[in-house]
Amino acid sequence: MAATTTTVEHTPRPERTAASYRLLMCRPQYFDVTYRINPWMNPDKPTDAGAALLQWEQLRRLYLSLGHRVEVIEPLRGLPDMVFAANGATVVDGKVLGARFRHRERTAEGPAYLDWFAEHGFADVLWPEHINEGEGDYLRVGRRLLAGTGFRTDARSHAEAQEFFGLPVTGLTLVDPNFYHLDTALAVLSPDEVMYYPAAFSPGSQAVLREMFPDAILASPQDAAVFGLNAFCDGLNVLLPQAATALAEQLRQRGFNPIGVSLGELLKAGGSVKCCTLALS
Ligand code: ARG
């Protein structure tokens, strides 16, 4: 009888360690959906500002319990999307590229966030020439930036960011209106690892992502649809919407510690974990 040997393939499991981040968040005190600038927003659907506050507070506490430092910017009445701090600016090496919003409804958030930076000792601040929606569309991977365009950030902003930060910027084109910011379709996991939803990108950008990250975690349409990619990773812990269960399992297999967060109220405005989080370091 011929003996059969089964070879079990062991993918090396990198040792993951958490880094401590300095984060900026904005309490959803005036949260509401009063206009529609992405397909998730329906002004006719009721929102619950109290529930939004509780869910947001849970996220803030979770960051603190994981050893991160969370600063808060005062919310302004009449700016219901200000809770999405990721859009407020892009910060790299202490340099701040201000945000310039695509839609009139959010325009005033740009200067509001820049004031916060001026008051908190950030000296190298640039008021941008081109439309860009901060860390919603700019994500740092190691010593380079991935930059979204297609719905919000103007592709001309990519050159402006590259010149200002002195880091290579790779532009990626988003094509599905449900994933209108880069941070809704892709999350950074380490200096050379990302997870993303391929169908959110143009064919050319999908090819670029395969070239740069051949081993990336690919999200299913289901996990992408519950905003599973709108996640924050500190090197070990990955905070992501709790409904993204398959994605959490994929992360676990790669040695990460996924932590499901429930932010259902904020999802009514088309935002979740990462949207609420502006990384200052
Ligand atoms: N309602 C907001 C908008 O459409 C949601 C922003 C979400 N933020 C993010 N970083 N993806 O602009």
PDB file of C-alpha atoms in Angstrom, residues 30-38 41 43 76-84 87 99-113 131 133 151-152 181 269:
ATOM      1  CA  TYR A  30     -24.507  67.689  16.883  1.00  0.00           C
ATOM      2  CA  PHE A  31     -24.647  64.461  14.923  1.00  0.00           C
ATOM      3  CA  ASP A  32     -27.485  64.149  12.439  1.00  0.00           C
ATOM      4  CA  VAL A  33     -28.075  63.325   8.790  1.00  0.00           C
ATOM      5  CA  THR A  34     -29.465  66.518   7.307  1.00  0.00           C
ATOM      6  CA  TYR A  35     -28.036  66.280   3.783  1.00  0.00           C
ATOM      7  CA  ARG A  36     -26.949  63.550   1.414  1.00  0.00           C
ATOM      8  CA  ILE A  37     -23.395  63.598   0.054  1.00  0.00           C
ATOM      9  CA  ASN A  38     -22.866  59.831  -0.085  1.00  0.00           C
ATOM     10  CA  MET A  41     -26.981  59.131   3.989  1.00  0.00           C
ATOM     11  CA  PRO A  43     -32.042  62.563   5.682  1.00  0.00           C
ATOM     12  CA  LEU A  76     -19.429  72.944  16.159  1.00  0.00           C
ATOM     13  CA  ARG A  77     -23.167  73.300  15.801  1.00  0.00           C
ATOM     14  CA  GLY A  78     -24.299  73.032  12.189  1.00  0.00           C
ATOM     15  CA  LEU A  79     -21.433  70.697  11.236  1.00  0.00           C
ATOM     16  CA  PRO A  80     -22.988  67.242  11.801  1.00  0.00           C
ATOM     17  CA  ASP A  81     -20.191  65.403   9.947  1.00  0.00           C
ATOM     18  CA  MET A  82     -17.457  66.952  12.092  1.00  0.00           C
ATOM     19  CA  VAL A  83     -17.420  63.702  14.111  1.00  0.00           C
ATOM     20  CA  PHE A  84     -15.496  62.222  11.179  1.00  0.00           C
ATOM     21  CA  ASN A  87     -11.284  64.128   7.240  1.00  0.00           C
ATOM     22  CA  ALA A  99      -8.433  69.639   4.415  1.00  0.00           C
ATOM     23  CA  ARG A 100     -10.456  71.383   1.742  1.00  0.00           C
ATOM     24  CA  PHE A 101     -13.834  69.715   1.357  1.00  0.00           C
ATOM     25  CA  ARG A 102     -15.613  68.854  -1.870  1.00  0.00           C
ATOM     26  CA  HIS A 103     -19.090  69.725  -0.556  1.00  0.00           C
ATOM     27  CA  ARG A 104     -20.280  73.087   0.688  1.00  0.00           C
ATOM     28  CA  GLU A 105     -21.941  71.392   3.689  1.00  0.00           C
ATOM     29  CA  ARG A 106     -18.548  70.421   5.114  1.00  0.00           C
ATOM     30  CA  THR A 107     -16.407  73.373   3.966  1.00  0.00           C
ATOM     31  CA  ALA A 108     -16.259  75.041   7.395  1.00  0.00           C
ATOM     32  CA  GLU A 109     -14.710  71.945   8.967  1.00  0.00           C
ATOM     33  CA  GLY A 110     -11.382  72.601   7.198  1.00  0.00           C
ATOM     34  CA  PRO A 111     -10.583  75.887   8.996  1.00  0.00           C
ATOM     35  CA  ALA A 112     -12.067  74.549  12.269  1.00  0.00           C
ATOM     36  CA  TYR A 113      -9.596  71.670  12.304  1.00  0.00           C
ATOM     37  CA  ILE A 131      -9.560  69.742  -2.644  1.00  0.00           C
ATOM     38  CA  GLU A 133     -10.510  65.232   2.506  1.00  0.00           C
ATOM     39  CA  PHE A 151     -15.158  61.101  -5.531  1.00  0.00           C
ATOM     40  CA  ARG A 152     -13.699  63.601  -3.084  1.00  0.00           C
ATOM     41  CA  HIS A 181     -13.126  57.737   0.542  1.00  0.00           C
ATOM     42  CA  ALA A 269     -23.799  59.060   7.732  1.00  0.00           C
TER      43      ALA A 269
END
